[in-house]
XYZ file of C-alpha atoms in Angstrom:
676
model
C 6.899 8.989 9.398
C 6.575 6.131 11.926
C 4.559 3.520 9.965
C 4.473 1.080 12.895
C 3.088 3.737 15.228
C 0.592 4.908 12.635
C -0.488 1.324 12.092
C -1.063 0.831 15.805
C -3.031 4.077 16.005
C -5.234 2.962 13.108
C -5.796 -0.436 14.717
C -6.852 1.270 17.938
C -9.193 3.592 16.034
C -10.673 0.693 14.053
C -11.141 -1.297 17.260
C -13.045 1.607 18.813
C -15.141 1.926 15.669
C -16.187 -1.721 15.649
C -16.917 -1.590 19.380
C -19.262 1.360 18.830
C -20.801 -0.398 15.832
C -21.322 -3.558 17.883
C -22.999 -1.576 20.660
C -25.401 -0.115 18.130
C -26.072 -3.517 16.542
C -26.810 -5.147 19.897
C -29.099 -2.288 20.909
C -31.152 -2.505 17.715
C -31.494 -6.288 17.890
C -35.054 -7.485 18.465
C -35.718 -9.517 21.659
C -35.834 -12.790 19.669
C -32.419 -12.180 18.118
C -33.247 -10.756 14.683
C -32.998 -7.333 13.031
C -35.285 -5.437 10.698
C -34.177 -2.257 8.928
C -35.586 0.012 6.242
C -35.408 -0.897 2.555
C -35.412 2.432 0.722
C -36.909 2.733 -2.754
C -39.017 5.162 -4.790
C -42.188 7.043 -3.877
C -44.186 4.771 -6.197
C -45.031 2.189 -3.581
C -46.336 4.830 -1.169
C -48.448 6.397 -3.911
C -49.880 3.001 -4.826
C -50.582 2.287 -1.172
C -52.521 5.551 -0.948
C -54.502 4.414 -3.999
C -55.141 1.050 -2.385
C -56.425 2.613 0.828
C -58.702 4.925 -1.135
C -60.137 1.991 -3.075
C -60.292 -0.711 -0.424
C -60.252 1.201 2.853
C -59.988 1.952 5.599
C -59.550 5.708 4.932
C -56.160 7.166 5.827
C -56.062 8.906 9.181
C -55.015 12.542 9.466
C -51.665 11.394 10.873
C -51.078 8.946 8.015
C -52.047 11.569 5.445
C -49.700 14.170 6.944
C -46.776 11.760 7.381
C -47.022 10.332 3.860
C -47.344 13.754 2.329
C -44.310 14.971 4.252
C -42.220 12.027 3.047
C -43.288 12.190 -0.611
C -42.669 15.935 -0.781
C -39.246 15.527 0.834
C -38.192 13.159 -1.960
C -39.075 15.668 -4.704
C -36.242 17.369 -6.575
C -36.796 21.053 -5.857
C -34.867 22.104 -8.961
C -37.215 20.628 -11.581
C -40.153 19.247 -9.574
C -39.462 15.635 -10.484
C -39.055 12.451 -8.530
C -36.195 10.142 -9.467
C -35.495 6.460 -8.964
C -33.019 7.299 -6.205
C -31.414 10.364 -4.579
C -29.266 12.164 -7.116
C -30.816 10.359 -10.091
C -32.423 12.339 -12.889
C -36.187 12.745 -12.852
C -38.271 9.790 -13.970
C -41.622 10.075 -15.739
C -43.292 7.092 -14.060
C -42.037 7.936 -10.591
C -42.985 11.583 -10.998
C -46.462 10.691 -12.217
C -47.065 8.426 -9.269
C -45.611 10.938 -6.798
C -47.895 13.638 -8.241
C -50.947 11.347 -8.149
C -50.156 10.277 -4.595
C -50.107 13.883 -3.419
C -53.307 14.655 -5.350
C -54.997 11.702 -3.634
C -53.805 13.095 -0.279
C -55.597 16.337 -1.077
C -52.691 18.497 -2.238
C -54.056 21.117 -4.693
C -52.500 21.102 -8.190
C -52.074 24.876 -7.933
C -49.338 24.627 -5.300
C -45.928 25.653 -6.629
C -44.227 22.286 -6.214
C -47.153 20.555 -7.940
C -46.914 22.946 -10.881
C -43.201 22.166 -11.180
C -43.984 18.445 -11.098
C -46.627 18.872 -13.787
C -44.193 20.800 -16.011
C -41.643 18.015 -15.693
C -44.177 15.288 -16.461
C -45.365 17.114 -19.563
C -41.805 17.755 -20.712
C -41.082 14.003 -20.628
C -44.139 12.836 -22.537
C -47.080 13.201 -20.189
C -49.521 10.539 -19.081
C -49.596 8.949 -22.533
C -46.029 7.706 -22.113
C -46.114 6.113 -18.647
C -44.958 2.517 -18.234
C -46.759 -0.698 -17.385
C -46.715 -0.463 -13.556
C -48.010 3.119 -13.584
C -50.575 2.211 -16.228
C -51.968 -0.425 -13.881
C -52.652 2.055 -11.080
C -54.187 4.517 -13.527
C -56.395 1.848 -15.115
C -57.609 0.666 -11.705
C -58.773 4.205 -10.962
C -60.312 4.765 -14.395
C -57.737 7.337 -15.491
C -56.569 5.345 -18.517
C -58.341 2.622 -20.497
C -57.667 -1.046 -19.891
C -58.000 -1.579 -23.638
C -54.814 0.421 -24.246
C -52.669 -1.749 -21.998
C -50.474 -4.666 -23.076
C -52.256 -7.983 -23.445
C -51.676 -10.749 -20.905
C -54.240 -13.453 -21.694
C -55.255 -15.586 -18.748
C -54.703 -18.680 -20.893
C -50.949 -18.299 -20.323
C -51.545 -20.010 -16.973
C -52.452 -23.180 -18.933
C -49.196 -23.325 -20.924
C -47.088 -26.421 -20.111
C -43.959 -25.777 -18.096
C -41.759 -26.562 -21.092
C -43.370 -23.814 -23.159
C -41.250 -20.652 -23.633
C -44.376 -18.664 -22.715
C -45.186 -20.650 -19.572
C -45.543 -18.516 -16.452
C -42.746 -20.676 -15.021
C -40.435 -19.182 -17.646
C -40.957 -15.845 -15.880
C -38.786 -14.792 -12.965
C -40.437 -15.244 -9.564
C -41.327 -11.586 -9.052
C -42.785 -11.130 -12.541
C -44.587 -14.497 -12.384
C -46.572 -13.800 -9.243
C -47.491 -10.304 -10.424
C -48.358 -11.457 -13.967
C -50.798 -14.098 -12.750
C -52.741 -11.479 -10.787
C -52.661 -9.072 -13.729
C -54.096 -11.823 -15.984
C -57.215 -11.725 -13.822
C -57.270 -7.921 -13.816
C -56.770 -7.701 -17.569
C -59.884 -9.837 -18.062
C -62.065 -8.261 -15.367
C -60.945 -4.666 -16.039
C -62.142 -3.292 -12.710
C -62.443 0.461 -12.200
C -62.542 2.011 -8.746
C -64.003 5.507 -9.171
C -62.142 7.104 -6.302
C -61.563 10.271 -8.375
C -63.278 11.913 -11.384
C -62.252 10.741 -14.846
C -60.601 14.093 -15.570
C -58.628 14.056 -12.291
C -55.236 14.110 -14.070
C -56.186 15.790 -17.320
C -53.526 18.430 -16.662
C -50.901 15.722 -17.222
C -51.913 15.029 -20.840
C -50.171 16.921 -23.605
C -53.572 16.883 -25.314
C -56.517 16.000 -23.033
C -58.427 14.941 -26.145
C -55.810 12.226 -26.749
C -55.949 9.958 -23.719
C -54.456 6.916 -25.450
C -51.308 5.256 -24.168
C -48.264 5.525 -26.436
C -45.754 3.668 -24.298
C -44.774 1.220 -27.057
C -43.444 2.650 -30.324
C -45.458 1.839 -33.491
C -44.480 -1.346 -35.315
C -43.247 0.658 -38.271
C -40.862 2.661 -36.128
C -39.457 -0.495 -34.497
C -38.932 -2.048 -37.925
C -37.183 1.046 -39.287
C -34.931 1.217 -36.235
C -33.952 -2.394 -36.646
C -35.334 -3.396 -33.242
C -36.463 -6.800 -34.516
C -36.890 -8.343 -31.075
C -39.246 -5.641 -29.873
C -40.933 -5.600 -33.286
C -41.925 -9.264 -33.049
C -42.798 -8.847 -29.357
C -45.128 -5.965 -30.176
C -46.523 -7.904 -33.121
C -47.292 -10.819 -30.796
C -49.104 -8.383 -28.488
C -51.227 -7.206 -31.422
C -52.032 -10.818 -32.308
C -52.999 -11.508 -28.683
C -55.362 -8.526 -28.887
C -57.052 -9.918 -32.008
C -57.231 -13.373 -30.431
C -58.831 -12.103 -27.203
C -62.435 -12.224 -28.481
C -61.862 -15.703 -29.908
C -60.409 -17.020 -26.652
C -63.291 -15.662 -24.592
C -65.813 -17.387 -26.914
C -64.303 -20.865 -26.525
C -66.741 -22.560 -24.097
C -65.290 -22.767 -20.608
C -61.714 -21.876 -21.615
C -61.452 -18.403 -20.147
C -63.360 -19.277 -16.967
C -61.103 -22.305 -16.419
C -57.957 -20.191 -17.022
C -59.161 -17.565 -14.546
C -59.909 -20.254 -11.979
C -56.357 -21.545 -12.354
C -54.978 -18.031 -11.906
C -56.939 -17.620 -8.683
C -55.902 -21.090 -7.561
C -52.239 -20.210 -8.173
C -52.608 -17.101 -6.010
C -54.457 -18.825 -3.176
C -52.018 -21.778 -3.073
C -49.127 -19.385 -2.536
C -50.612 -17.323 0.265
C -48.645 -17.392 3.502
C -47.844 -15.033 6.381
C -46.117 -12.677 3.914
C -49.229 -12.431 1.772
C -48.796 -13.419 -1.849
C -45.194 -13.412 -3.054
C -44.336 -11.253 -0.045
C -43.578 -8.069 -1.941
C -45.571 -4.996 -2.847
C -46.311 -5.499 -6.550
C -47.691 -9.019 -6.168
C -49.760 -8.214 -3.066
C -51.149 -5.014 -4.621
C -52.154 -6.784 -7.839
C -53.566 -9.811 -5.987
C -55.802 -7.685 -3.761
C -57.412 -5.969 -6.738
C -57.523 -9.210 -8.762
C -59.278 -11.243 -6.085
C -61.661 -8.392 -5.376
C -62.499 -8.190 -9.096
C -63.013 -11.966 -9.099
C -65.666 -11.676 -6.403
C -63.874 -11.605 -3.044
C -65.296 -8.893 -0.801
C -63.002 -6.619 1.206
C -64.296 -8.417 4.324
C -63.244 -11.820 3.019
C -60.553 -13.376 5.253
C -58.181 -13.701 2.287
C -58.372 -10.018 1.381
C -58.183 -9.010 5.042
C -55.024 -11.124 5.347
C -53.486 -9.534 2.255
C -54.351 -6.018 3.410
C -52.755 -6.734 6.783
C -49.695 -8.194 5.042
C -49.011 -5.006 3.075
C -49.454 -2.873 6.199
C -46.587 -4.831 7.768
C -44.255 -3.232 5.206
C -44.979 0.356 6.265
C -41.985 2.242 7.684
C -42.358 5.303 9.896
C -39.620 7.423 11.417
C -38.410 10.992 11.785
C -38.803 11.561 8.022
C -42.400 10.432 7.718
C -44.327 7.319 6.682
C -43.838 5.301 3.510
C -44.456 1.917 1.973
C -41.541 -0.388 1.296
C -41.416 -2.664 -1.731
C -40.758 -5.542 0.669
C -38.997 -6.205 3.958
C -35.821 -8.207 4.475
C -35.291 -9.410 8.053
C -33.347 -12.505 6.943
C -30.858 -10.333 5.038
C -30.752 -7.594 7.661
C -30.157 -10.125 10.429
C -27.325 -11.762 8.504
C -25.424 -8.547 7.838
C -25.695 -7.404 11.446
C -24.843 -10.851 12.820
C -21.918 -11.391 10.451
C -20.616 -7.970 11.442
C -20.620 -9.055 15.075
C -19.090 -12.443 14.284
C -16.326 -11.050 12.050
C -15.335 -8.471 14.673
C -15.349 -11.085 17.436
C -17.851 -8.981 19.387
C -20.832 -11.321 19.370
C -22.072 -12.680 22.691
C -24.613 -15.182 24.008
C -27.385 -13.308 22.214
C -26.126 -14.846 18.955
C -27.742 -18.091 20.126
C -31.087 -16.310 19.774
C -30.184 -15.287 16.256
C -29.243 -18.827 15.237
C -32.468 -20.183 16.699
C -34.430 -17.461 14.894
C -32.886 -18.623 11.630
C -33.725 -22.255 12.333
C -37.317 -21.265 13.112
C -37.628 -19.449 9.767
C -35.990 -22.011 7.503
C -38.259 -23.439 4.797
C -38.206 -27.204 5.332
C -41.592 -28.362 4.039
C -42.903 -26.228 1.169
C -41.724 -27.235 -2.301
C -41.553 -23.924 -4.081
C -41.856 -23.048 -7.768
C -38.174 -23.811 -8.406
C -38.896 -27.460 -7.598
C -40.671 -27.745 -10.957
C -37.306 -27.367 -12.738
C -35.371 -29.674 -10.415
C -37.235 -32.574 -8.827
C -34.197 -33.271 -6.604
C -34.615 -29.903 -4.909
C -35.520 -30.584 -1.305
C -36.661 -27.574 0.767
C -33.910 -26.051 2.879
C -33.519 -22.406 1.976
C -34.517 -19.060 3.470
C -36.472 -16.206 1.913
C -35.619 -12.526 2.123
C -38.726 -11.809 4.174
C -40.178 -13.176 7.426
C -42.203 -15.586 5.322
C -42.160 -16.309 1.594
C -42.404 -20.074 1.674
C -42.661 -20.739 -2.070
C -39.779 -18.438 -3.022
C -36.572 -18.853 -0.970
C -33.443 -17.397 -2.527
C -29.801 -18.294 -2.723
C -28.340 -15.053 -1.383
C -30.320 -15.145 1.863
C -29.713 -18.855 2.283
C -25.954 -18.558 2.055
C -25.743 -15.717 4.606
C -28.108 -17.471 7.029
C -25.990 -20.611 6.737
C -22.787 -18.646 7.330
C -24.180 -17.076 10.520
C -25.009 -20.502 11.952
C -21.698 -22.200 11.166
C -19.500 -19.198 11.992
C -21.154 -18.933 15.398
C -20.777 -22.626 16.135
C -18.647 -24.772 13.825
C -20.346 -27.926 15.130
C -23.551 -26.674 13.585
C -22.206 -27.740 10.181
C -23.465 -31.246 10.911
C -26.928 -30.102 12.011
C -29.937 -31.007 9.895
C -30.565 -27.295 9.305
C -27.102 -26.698 7.806
C -27.117 -29.899 5.747
C -30.493 -29.077 4.253
C -29.296 -25.557 3.408
C -26.113 -26.843 1.738
C -28.011 -29.441 -0.271
C -30.525 -26.811 -1.371
C -27.776 -24.454 -2.537
C -26.059 -27.233 -4.481
C -29.268 -28.131 -6.305
C -29.925 -24.456 -7.130
C -26.713 -24.228 -9.164
C -27.479 -23.372 -12.789
C -26.241 -25.361 -15.783
C -23.600 -22.688 -16.542
C -22.041 -23.180 -13.104
C -23.326 -19.921 -11.603
C -26.238 -19.208 -9.329
C -29.278 -17.049 -9.903
C -31.258 -15.665 -7.025
C -34.692 -17.308 -7.000
C -34.797 -19.464 -10.127
C -32.852 -22.131 -11.955
C -31.553 -21.365 -15.448
C -33.763 -18.287 -15.640
C -32.068 -16.607 -18.589
C -35.237 -15.958 -20.567
C -34.430 -12.494 -21.870
C -36.840 -12.738 -24.807
C -39.785 -12.197 -22.449
C -38.838 -8.551 -21.986
C -39.334 -7.970 -25.710
C -43.094 -8.081 -25.253
C -44.833 -4.794 -24.313
C -45.966 -6.344 -21.030
C -42.295 -6.946 -20.204
C -41.366 -3.275 -20.473
C -40.641 -1.773 -17.076
C -39.911 -5.118 -15.439
C -37.316 -7.832 -15.683
C -38.542 -11.291 -16.561
C -35.280 -13.202 -16.158
C -33.203 -14.353 -13.190
C -29.926 -15.540 -14.728
C -26.744 -16.647 -13.013
C -25.160 -13.647 -11.331
C -21.464 -13.147 -10.678
C -22.041 -11.398 -7.355
C -24.217 -14.168 -5.945
C -21.926 -16.842 -7.375
C -18.927 -15.252 -5.691
C -20.723 -15.122 -2.334
C -21.855 -18.757 -2.586
C -18.312 -19.793 -3.510
C -17.052 -17.965 -0.439
C -19.607 -19.832 1.676
C -18.712 -23.218 0.132
C -14.991 -22.455 0.471
C -15.464 -21.596 4.123
C -17.300 -24.891 4.645
C -14.513 -26.870 2.956
C -11.936 -25.186 5.199
C -13.767 -26.224 8.381
C -12.123 -29.110 10.270
C -15.543 -30.019 11.683
C -16.894 -30.527 8.156
C -13.994 -32.771 7.260
C -14.563 -34.852 10.424
C -18.343 -35.104 10.537
C -19.516 -34.100 7.088
C -20.872 -36.712 4.695
C -18.248 -37.755 2.102
C -20.923 -37.562 -0.589
C -21.881 -34.051 0.493
C -18.237 -33.004 0.603
C -17.763 -34.182 -2.998
C -20.877 -32.249 -3.958
C -19.533 -29.069 -2.378
C -16.169 -29.477 -4.115
C -17.786 -30.122 -7.488
C -20.128 -27.141 -7.107
C -17.208 -24.894 -6.205
C -15.255 -25.968 -9.300
C -18.309 -25.492 -11.540
C -18.642 -22.018 -10.040
C -15.009 -21.341 -10.869
C -15.679 -22.147 -14.537
C -18.561 -19.665 -14.526
C -16.256 -17.055 -12.991
C -13.708 -17.578 -15.754
C -16.332 -17.517 -18.477
C -17.954 -14.254 -17.299
C -14.826 -12.219 -16.486
C -14.834 -9.157 -18.713
C -11.925 -7.714 -20.649
C -10.890 -5.404 -17.807
C -10.791 -8.430 -15.501
C -13.964 -7.479 -13.631
C -17.501 -8.822 -13.234
C -21.005 -7.380 -13.579
C -23.441 -7.556 -10.654
C -27.193 -7.878 -11.141
C -28.208 -7.146 -7.551
C -25.778 -4.605 -6.102
C -23.939 -1.695 -7.696
C -22.126 -2.955 -9.570
C -18.685 -4.023 -10.770
C -17.264 -3.174 -7.357
C -19.725 -5.549 -5.743
C -19.366 -8.511 -8.090
C -15.609 -8.162 -8.409
C -15.118 -8.014 -4.652
C -17.534 -10.890 -4.074
C -15.694 -13.109 -6.537
C -12.298 -12.267 -5.042
C -13.672 -13.300 -1.629
C -14.963 -16.497 -3.200
C -11.638 -17.252 -4.825
C -9.492 -16.847 -1.721
C -10.172 -20.449 -0.754
C -8.875 -21.669 -4.142
C -5.582 -19.934 -3.438
C -4.835 -22.606 -0.824
C -5.281 -25.364 -3.446
C -1.827 -25.818 -4.992
C -3.314 -27.521 -8.061
C -5.311 -24.415 -8.865
C -3.108 -21.620 -7.540
C -1.603 -20.768 -10.947
C -5.088 -20.595 -12.484
C -6.282 -18.299 -9.676
C -3.233 -16.033 -10.036
C -4.233 -15.379 -13.661
C -7.806 -14.548 -12.689
C -7.104 -12.202 -9.778
C -4.347 -9.925 -11.060
C -6.568 -7.649 -13.148
C -9.483 -7.292 -10.659
C -7.103 -6.391 -7.832
C -5.461 -3.722 -9.988
C -8.849 -2.449 -11.142
C -10.186 -2.078 -7.601
C -7.135 -0.047 -6.655
C -7.473 2.105 -9.769
C -11.051 3.176 -8.975
C -10.449 4.154 -5.339
C -11.441 7.776 -4.657
C -8.801 10.247 -3.389
C -10.395 10.240 0.093
C -9.856 6.478 0.433
C -13.432 5.499 -0.354
C -14.976 3.514 -3.175
C -18.223 4.326 -4.894
C -20.019 3.254 -8.054
C -23.090 5.135 -9.175
C -26.120 3.138 -10.340
C -25.708 5.059 -13.614
C -23.065 2.478 -14.413
C -25.842 0.102 -15.471
C -26.644 2.256 -18.490
C -23.451 4.323 -18.921
C -20.217 2.368 -19.268
C -18.194 5.520 -18.560
C -19.526 5.415 -14.957
C -18.264 1.924 -14.199
C -16.337 2.075 -10.924
C -17.079 5.778 -10.485
C -19.227 7.532 -7.940
C -19.368 9.245 -4.589
C -17.825 7.135 -1.876
C -20.156 5.068 0.294
C -19.419 3.005 3.407
C -21.049 -0.049 1.818
C -19.022 -0.043 -1.390
C -15.856 0.887 0.461
C -16.339 -2.141 2.695
C -16.915 -4.393 -0.359
C -13.694 -3.206 -1.959
C -11.678 -3.675 1.257
C -13.046 -7.209 1.600
C -12.101 -8.021 -1.985
C -8.569 -6.673 -1.648
C -8.025 -8.359 1.725
C -8.710 -11.721 0.109
C -5.293 -11.611 -1.621
C -3.330 -8.593 -0.359
C -1.722 -7.870 3.008
C -3.712 -5.607 5.369
C -0.911 -3.069 5.218
C -1.490 -2.458 1.503
C -1.841 1.295 0.961
C -5.246 1.091 -0.729
C -6.656 -1.071 2.056
C -5.240 1.233 4.722
C -6.801 4.279 3.090
C -10.142 2.486 2.893
C -9.991 1.536 6.572
C -9.128 5.134 7.470
C -12.156 6.312 5.493
C -14.526 3.972 7.357
C -13.114 4.995 10.742
C -13.240 8.694 9.843
C -16.822 8.692 8.527
C -18.510 6.802 11.340
C -21.310 8.819 12.950
C -20.970 10.446 16.354
C -22.283 8.440 19.295
C -25.094 7.970 20.170
C -27.242 7.580 17.050
C -30.353 9.780 17.149
C -33.715 9.424 15.409
C -32.835 12.494 13.347
C -29.848 10.685 11.823
C -32.288 8.848 9.549
C -30.294 5.623 9.544
C -33.231 3.394 8.631
C -32.363 1.276 11.666
C -33.284 3.392 14.666
C -31.730 5.400 17.501
C -29.419 3.904 20.061
C -26.020 3.932 21.772
C -22.907 3.329 19.729
C -22.358 4.522 16.186
C -23.099 3.645 12.540
C -22.505 5.024 9.037
C -24.656 7.339 6.942
C -25.308 6.770 3.259
C -27.443 8.838 0.909
C -26.753 6.843 -2.245
C -28.647 3.725 -3.283
C -26.241 0.886 -4.004
C -28.548 -2.101 -4.566
C -30.838 -3.126 -7.390
C -34.395 -4.314 -7.833
C -34.377 -4.054 -11.604
C -31.564 -2.138 -13.378
C -32.690 1.331 -14.469
C -36.202 0.543 -13.184
C -35.904 0.122 -9.421
C -32.894 1.037 -7.287
C -32.760 -0.022 -3.647
C -30.826 0.710 -0.472
C -30.688 -1.686 2.461
C -30.075 0.204 5.680
C -28.383 -2.875 7.119
C -25.732 -2.781 4.364
C -24.193 0.494 5.469
C -23.745 -0.864 8.993
C -23.076 -4.574 8.540
C -20.564 -4.458 5.699
C -18.231 -1.876 7.303
C -18.223 -4.043 10.433
C -17.313 -7.123 8.384
C -14.547 -5.292 6.518
C -13.042 -3.743 9.650
C -13.314 -7.029 11.492
C -11.412 -8.894 8.770
C -8.784 -6.160 8.588
C -8.199 -6.215 12.353
C -7.984 -10.002 12.330
C -5.363 -9.947 9.568
C -3.379 -7.229 11.318
C -3.218 -9.375 14.457
C -1.907 -12.301 12.400
C 1.079 -10.253 11.167
């Protein structure tokens, strides 16, 4: 076998692949230099959108009805009639209930065969009595379950001081904005009679028992030794008993409600309220219940904001949980930059980022750190009170990789300073919040089916360390960067390194909160550590850290050269590192291995061969269902969801991931091959 010839052939094939990928990326770029791709999730958001349109108007058109029905039905598992949290996942009671209700609201008769199968599945998993908090909310709004049966969220929580463990600012961003709106709803208890009260009676095991049984009885929790949930449920009972007392205190409830509404209104921007589905959905109904008419400019703005998240293509129409142009743009742009195939259009991308940077609004995180000066980016077009670290680091990388002199720009300096101040006390970084490790909040019944904490995450920490390491390696930063800022970057990197050491598991790997799972975090940290390898003082320390994760990544490679890790790994330890190969996870693994191994390493070579081999034919058609769009060039297909909203509650898949990450991995591999 001629290894040199084979290597040259693979380089030529990889070069063709990245050229095709770059053609596709450039074609799908918007005129102003950004990208927007689909964010796949469950059918729940589409079902809830159908409910919203029925309640608030305008009525769905025939086209919308047909397209949404087609998409919801296509997601159903034909074998048992259920809907799961992602393709290939087992059926889920909440998702199946909402999918069934969505179709019923679209006019699909319950007698149809696929509806009967769905009903049988729902009944076999507990029926309507067992649905979770988010599904309960939609059912309560339509009068299909009683508000009285739902978990208690007294509006007076808004009045708790920030230092209180029950302050709304102890909640994670996404749960905070939704909870404030639900506080209003829980008091007002609105019912929109868009369907008869017995509309879903066929989903009760006993139609005479319409009570919710989502939370186990206190006695059962005590017997099972679940003391945390026992005391959380007990607190919920106490809140229920206290409700009449609180409402009788003169002026207290009305003042609390006014503060809830004020919180919502103060955080409205072009993305609506919180800029994702759950918060916008709850806020629309909450403000309407508080007295805002559907014609009020605020409600009109919110209704328009949610419509901006609709996605329509060859497969039908659906509602996305949110949209991520800042993230999508970064992955596509970094793919072009890493392959060396960017052109003058990247100037548009950089300017787009500068136009969307948050430089004035002091968001909620400022309350925990008064030194935090605005300078980050959100995931969405606009979410001015809630920028996040992951999007900020990738936006910053795009700017300084395109033009190294940009490191001294006000935009880059503000972004770096913001990232440094967002570092948590344990040395890691969370996503939206500082020191958000408040796990006790999920012990309350209201916390079931959500995640109330935003702790330091190994995956994000690794990516920020890679960004900071890249900055420290830049000659332009050494020449023009502030000495004080440079010291801050060095200190933050070393604090991050301590977090990495502290969170490394026995197998030498790391858990990822936001992307599946150990492959992502382990690869991200390896990429973050590669800059430490050049520091002689720390090289021995790094050698000890990296040996096990490098071996582990090689050990979990699939026979076809790919890597894959099923989202089941979040609940089943036997699935860690195992799953059908995906282009996204294969790219992550290649990037991690390339940080410390030569590009000719056998595992890396097999991974590169897999990415080259599985690229789509050119051109990309609408029927390919890429979540990006048709165009010349080529991309990669991916059925599996590899990202996370809330583990075991909401799985996600960013269409930009399956295109951008393979470009980055192949670009880095080609660059290293040329250096040999």
